[in-house]
Coordinates of C-alpha atoms and ligand atoms in Angstrom, one line a residue:
X4 CA -13.4 -14.7 -1.4
X5 CA -12.5 -13.6 2.0
X6 CA -13.6 -10.1 2.5
X7 CA -13.4 -9.5 6.3
X8 CA -16.5 -8.7 8.4
X9 CA -15.7 -10.0 11.7
X10 CA -12.8 -11.5 13.6
X11 CA -13.8 -14.6 15.4
X12 CA -11.5 -16.1 17.9
X13 CA -11.6 -19.8 17.0
X14 CA -9.2 -22.2 18.6
X15 CA -6.8 -19.5 19.5
X16 CA -6.5 -18.3 15.8
X17 CA -8.1 -15.3 14.2
X18 CA -10.5 -16.5 11.5
X19 CA -12.4 -14.1 9.2
X20 CA -15.8 -14.7 7.8
X21 CA -16.6 -14.2 4.3
X22 CA -18.9 -11.3 3.4
X23 CA -19.6 -8.5 1.1
X24 CA -17.1 -5.6 1.2
X25 CA -20.0 -3.2 1.8
X26 CA -19.7 -3.5 5.6
X27 CA -15.9 -2.7 5.7
X28 CA -16.5 0.3 3.3
X29 CA -19.3 1.7 5.5
X30 CA -17.2 1.7 8.7
X31 CA -15.2 4.4 7.1
X32 CA -18.2 6.4 5.7
X33 CA -16.9 6.2 2.2
X34 CA -19.2 5.4 -0.7
X35 CA -19.5 1.6 -0.9
X36 CA -17.7 -0.2 -3.7
X37 CA -18.4 -3.6 -5.0
X38 CA -15.9 -6.1 -6.4
X39 CA -16.5 -4.9 -9.9
X40 CA -15.6 -1.3 -8.9
X41 CA -12.4 -2.5 -7.1
X42 CA -11.5 -4.3 -10.1
X43 CA -12.2 -1.5 -12.5
X44 CA -9.9 0.7 -10.2
X45 CA -7.2 -2.0 -10.4
X46 CA -7.4 -1.9 -14.2
X47 CA -7.3 1.9 -14.4
X48 CA -4.4 2.0 -11.9
X49 CA -2.2 -0.2 -14.1
X50 CA -3.3 0.3 -17.7
X51 CA 0.0 -0.7 -19.1
X52 CA -0.7 -4.3 -17.8
X53 CA -4.2 -5.2 -17.2
X54 CA -6.4 -5.8 -20.1
X55 CA -9.7 -6.3 -18.2
X56 CA -11.5 -9.0 -16.1
X57 CA -14.6 -11.2 -16.1
X58 CA -16.4 -12.9 -13.2
X59 CA -13.5 -15.1 -12.4
X60 CA -10.3 -13.8 -14.0
X61 CA -8.2 -10.9 -14.1
X62 CA -6.6 -10.7 -17.8
X63 CA -3.3 -9.4 -18.4
X64 CA -2.2 -7.6 -21.7
X65 CA 0.4 -10.3 -22.3
X66 CA -2.4 -13.0 -22.0
X67 CA -1.7 -14.2 -18.5
X68 CA -4.7 -14.8 -16.4
X69 CA -5.0 -14.7 -12.7
X70 CA -8.0 -16.2 -10.7
X71 CA -9.8 -13.3 -8.8
X72 CA -10.8 -15.7 -6.0
X73 CA -9.2 -18.8 -4.5
X74 CA -12.6 -19.7 -3.0
X75 CA -11.1 -19.8 0.5
X76 CA -13.4 -18.4 3.1
X77 CA -11.7 -18.8 6.4
X78 CA -8.1 -17.5 6.2
X79 CA -6.4 -16.3 9.4
X80 CA -5.0 -12.9 9.2
X81 CA -1.6 -14.3 8.7
X82 CA -2.7 -16.3 5.8
X83 CA -4.4 -13.3 4.3
X84 CA -1.2 -11.6 4.4
X85 CA 0.9 -14.5 3.1
X86 CA -1.5 -16.1 0.6
X87 CA -4.0 -13.6 -0.5
X88 CA -6.0 -13.8 -3.7
X89 CA -6.9 -10.7 -5.8
X90 CA -10.2 -9.9 -4.1
X91 CA -8.5 -10.2 -0.6
X92 CA -6.5 -7.1 -1.6
X93 CA -9.6 -5.1 -1.0
X94 CA -10.6 -6.5 2.4
X95 CA -9.9 -3.1 4.1
X96 CA -10.8 0.2 2.6
X97 CA -8.0 2.8 2.5
X98 CA -9.4 5.7 4.3
X99 CA -8.0 8.5 2.0
X100 CA -8.6 12.0 3.2
X101 CA -9.5 11.0 6.8
X102 CA -7.9 12.1 10.0
X103 CA -5.6 9.3 11.0
X104 CA -6.3 7.6 14.4
X105 CA -5.9 4.2 16.0
X106 CA -7.1 1.7 13.2
X107 CA -9.5 -1.0 14.0
X108 CA -7.9 -4.4 14.7
X109 CA -6.1 -5.9 11.7
X110 CA -7.2 -3.2 9.5
X111 CA -4.2 -2.8 7.2
X112 CA -5.6 -1.4 3.9
X113 CA -2.9 -2.1 1.2
X114 CA -0.8 -4.4 3.2
X115 CA -2.4 -7.4 1.5
X116 CA -0.9 -7.8 -2.0
X117 CA -1.5 -10.5 -4.4
X118 CA 2.2 -11.1 -5.2
X119 CA 2.0 -12.7 -8.7
X120 CA 0.4 -9.5 -10.0
X121 CA 3.0 -7.3 -8.6
X122 CA 5.8 -9.5 -9.8
X123 CA 4.3 -9.6 -13.3
X124 CA 4.5 -5.8 -13.4
X125 CA 7.6 -4.9 -11.5
X126 CA 9.7 -8.1 -11.7
X127 CA 11.1 -10.5 -9.3
X128 CA 14.2 -9.0 -7.5
X129 CA 15.1 -12.6 -6.4
X130 CA 15.5 -13.7 -10.0
X131 CA 16.3 -10.6 -12.0
X132 CA 18.3 -7.5 -11.8
X133 CA 15.7 -4.8 -11.5
X134 CA 17.9 -1.8 -11.3
X135 CA 17.7 -1.4 -15.1
X136 CA 14.2 -0.5 -14.6
X137 CA 15.0 2.2 -12.1
X138 CA 15.6 6.0 -12.4
X139 CA 17.3 8.2 -9.9
X140 CA 15.4 11.4 -9.0
X141 CA 16.4 14.4 -7.0
X142 CA 14.4 14.4 -3.9
X143 CA 13.3 17.7 -2.6
X144 CA 15.7 19.6 -4.8
X145 CA 15.2 23.0 -3.2
X146 CA 16.1 21.4 0.2
X147 CA 19.0 19.2 -1.1
X148 CA 17.1 16.1 -0.1
X149 CA 19.7 13.8 -2.0
X150 CA 18.8 11.3 -4.6
X151 CA 16.5 8.4 -4.6
X152 CA 16.0 5.5 -7.0
X153 CA 12.4 4.3 -8.1
X154 CA 11.0 2.0 -10.6
X155 CA 10.0 3.4 -13.9
X156 CA 7.3 0.7 -14.2
X157 CA 3.8 2.1 -14.1
X158 CA 5.5 5.6 -14.0
X159 CA 6.1 5.3 -10.3
X160 CA 9.3 7.4 -10.7
X161 CA 7.3 10.2 -12.3
X162 CA 4.6 10.1 -9.6
X163 CA 7.3 10.3 -6.9
X164 CA 9.0 13.2 -8.6
X165 CA 5.7 15.1 -8.8
X166 CA 5.1 14.4 -5.1
X167 CA 8.5 15.6 -4.3
X168 CA 7.8 18.9 -6.3
X169 CA 4.9 19.5 -4.1
X170 CA 6.5 18.5 -0.8
X171 CA 9.4 20.7 -1.7
X172 CA 7.0 23.6 -1.5
X173 CA 5.7 23.0 2.0
X174 CA 7.0 25.3 4.6
X175 CA 10.5 24.6 5.9
X176 CA 9.2 23.0 9.1
X177 CA 8.0 19.9 7.2
X178 CA 11.5 19.2 5.7
X179 CA 12.8 17.3 8.7
X180 CA 10.2 14.7 8.3
X181 CA 11.1 14.1 4.7
X182 CA 14.8 14.2 4.6
X183 CA 17.0 12.3 4.8
X184 CA 14.9 9.4 3.2
X185 CA 15.3 6.0 4.8
X186 CA 15.1 3.8 1.6
X187 CA 13.3 2.9 -1.5
X188 CA 14.4 -0.2 -3.2
X189 CA 15.2 -3.2 -1.0
X190 CA 14.8 -6.7 -2.2
X191 CA 13.2 -8.1 1.0
X192 CA 10.2 -9.8 2.6
X193 CA 8.2 -7.9 5.2
X194 CA 9.9 -8.4 8.6
X195 CA 8.4 -11.4 10.4
X196 CA 6.4 -12.4 7.3
X197 CA 6.9 -14.3 4.0
X198 CA 5.0 -11.6 2.0
X199 CA 7.1 -9.2 -0.2
X200 CA 7.2 -5.6 0.6
X201 CA 6.6 -3.0 -2.1
X202 CA 10.3 -1.9 -1.5
X203 CA 11.1 -5.2 -3.3
X204 CA 9.7 -3.6 -6.5
X205 CA 11.3 -0.2 -6.0
X206 CA 7.7 1.2 -5.6
X207 CA 7.9 2.4 -2.0
X208 CA 9.8 5.1 -0.1
X209 CA 10.4 5.5 3.6
X210 CA 10.8 9.2 4.6
X211 CA 12.9 10.1 7.6
X212 CA 12.8 7.2 10.1
X213 CA 13.7 9.5 12.9
X214 CA 10.1 10.7 13.0
X215 CA 8.6 7.4 11.9
X216 CA 6.7 5.1 14.1
X217 CA 6.6 1.4 13.5
X218 CA 4.4 -1.1 15.2
X219 CA 7.3 -3.5 15.8
X220 CA 9.4 -0.8 17.4
X221 CA 7.0 0.7 19.8
X222 CA 5.0 -0.7 22.8
X223 CA 2.4 -3.3 22.1
X224 CA 2.4 -6.6 20.1
X225 CA 1.1 -7.8 16.8
X226 CA -2.0 -8.6 18.6
X227 CA -2.3 -5.1 20.2
X228 CA 0.0 -2.5 18.6
X229 CA -0.7 1.0 20.1
X230 CA -0.9 3.4 17.2
X231 CA 1.4 6.4 17.2
X232 CA 2.1 9.0 14.6
X233 CA 4.3 12.2 14.2
X234 CA 4.1 12.6 10.3
X235 CA 2.0 15.7 9.4
X236 CA -1.1 15.0 7.5
X237 CA -0.2 17.5 4.8
X238 CA 2.6 15.1 3.8
X239 CA 0.2 12.2 3.6
X240 CA -2.3 14.2 1.5
X241 CA 0.4 15.0 -1.0
X242 CA 1.6 11.5 -1.4
X243 CA -2.0 10.3 -1.8
X244 CA -2.6 12.8 -4.7
X245 CA 0.2 11.1 -6.5
X246 CA -1.0 7.5 -6.1
X247 CA 0.9 6.6 -2.8
X248 CA -0.9 5.1 0.1
X249 CA 0.5 5.7 3.7
X250 CA 1.5 3.0 6.2
X251 CA 0.1 5.2 9.0
X252 CA -3.4 4.1 8.3
X253 CA -2.4 0.5 9.2
X254 CA -3.2 -1.3 12.5
X255 CA 0.3 -2.7 12.0
X256 CA 1.5 0.8 11.3
X257 CA 4.6 2.1 9.6
X258 CA 4.3 5.9 9.5
X259 CA 7.3 6.6 7.4
X260 CA 6.1 4.3 4.6
X261 CA 4.5 5.3 1.4
X262 CA 3.9 2.8 -1.5
X263 CA 2.4 3.3 -5.0
X264 CA -1.1 1.8 -4.9
X265 CA -3.3 4.0 -7.0
X266 CA -6.0 1.2 -7.0
X267 CA -6.7 2.0 -3.5
X268 CA -7.3 5.7 -3.9
X269 CA -10.4 7.4 -5.0
X270 CA -10.0 8.9 -8.4
X271 CA -10.2 12.5 -7.1
X272 CA -6.9 11.9 -5.3
X273 CA -5.2 10.1 -8.3
Ligands
ZN324 ZN1 8.8 1.2 3.9

């Protein structure tokens, strides 16, 4: 259980104290959720896979069980990224529908992913050929956006296709942000980290990187990245409506990046 409340500078390392998620929720002015609400959303987001949960365990439809908490209370931020448990995934609230701005320090909603759950659903690209689970879709067909390949697991391909249809109807001025795309499936870890990116499952898309800002590429450091964004909010809202969260809401921002994480979105945007 490592919901973050405050970052304490201890012996040169950032250590987070364990607390109830309420504080983190309230800082964005969104209705507070407790852990049970988060787990309910998680179950509803992945109905093909998750059977249910009890106080300690997430129960998969194939009988597998994952502990909800590893009982660790003092992970550093890097440990949170590298070895999260299930409840750590909800340490920061995804601020759907809000005006983007410089996020608070280490507030990266969605960037903490409990890897065994995602591997159980999408497969392990290091051990299996995942491309058999992929479908190629036409991206912005009205604007000849090319073809992109996404996983069919959890209907991510259909969700992206639906987002593409809406994006295709935006005024022409938006198209330059959306095409050419800059990648979907890529079997890799996140740069500078041992954690797997959602690209490794074929459940993420980078739109045109020419207009993307990435914390590693711009001024600042991991400690103090200065937030920048050029991606219009209309694009973000459409992705969110189809279950994708945006990397532009992260302290460690990546504004061309969208990934399928409906468990972090309020049901009205799903
Ligand atoms: Zn990306």
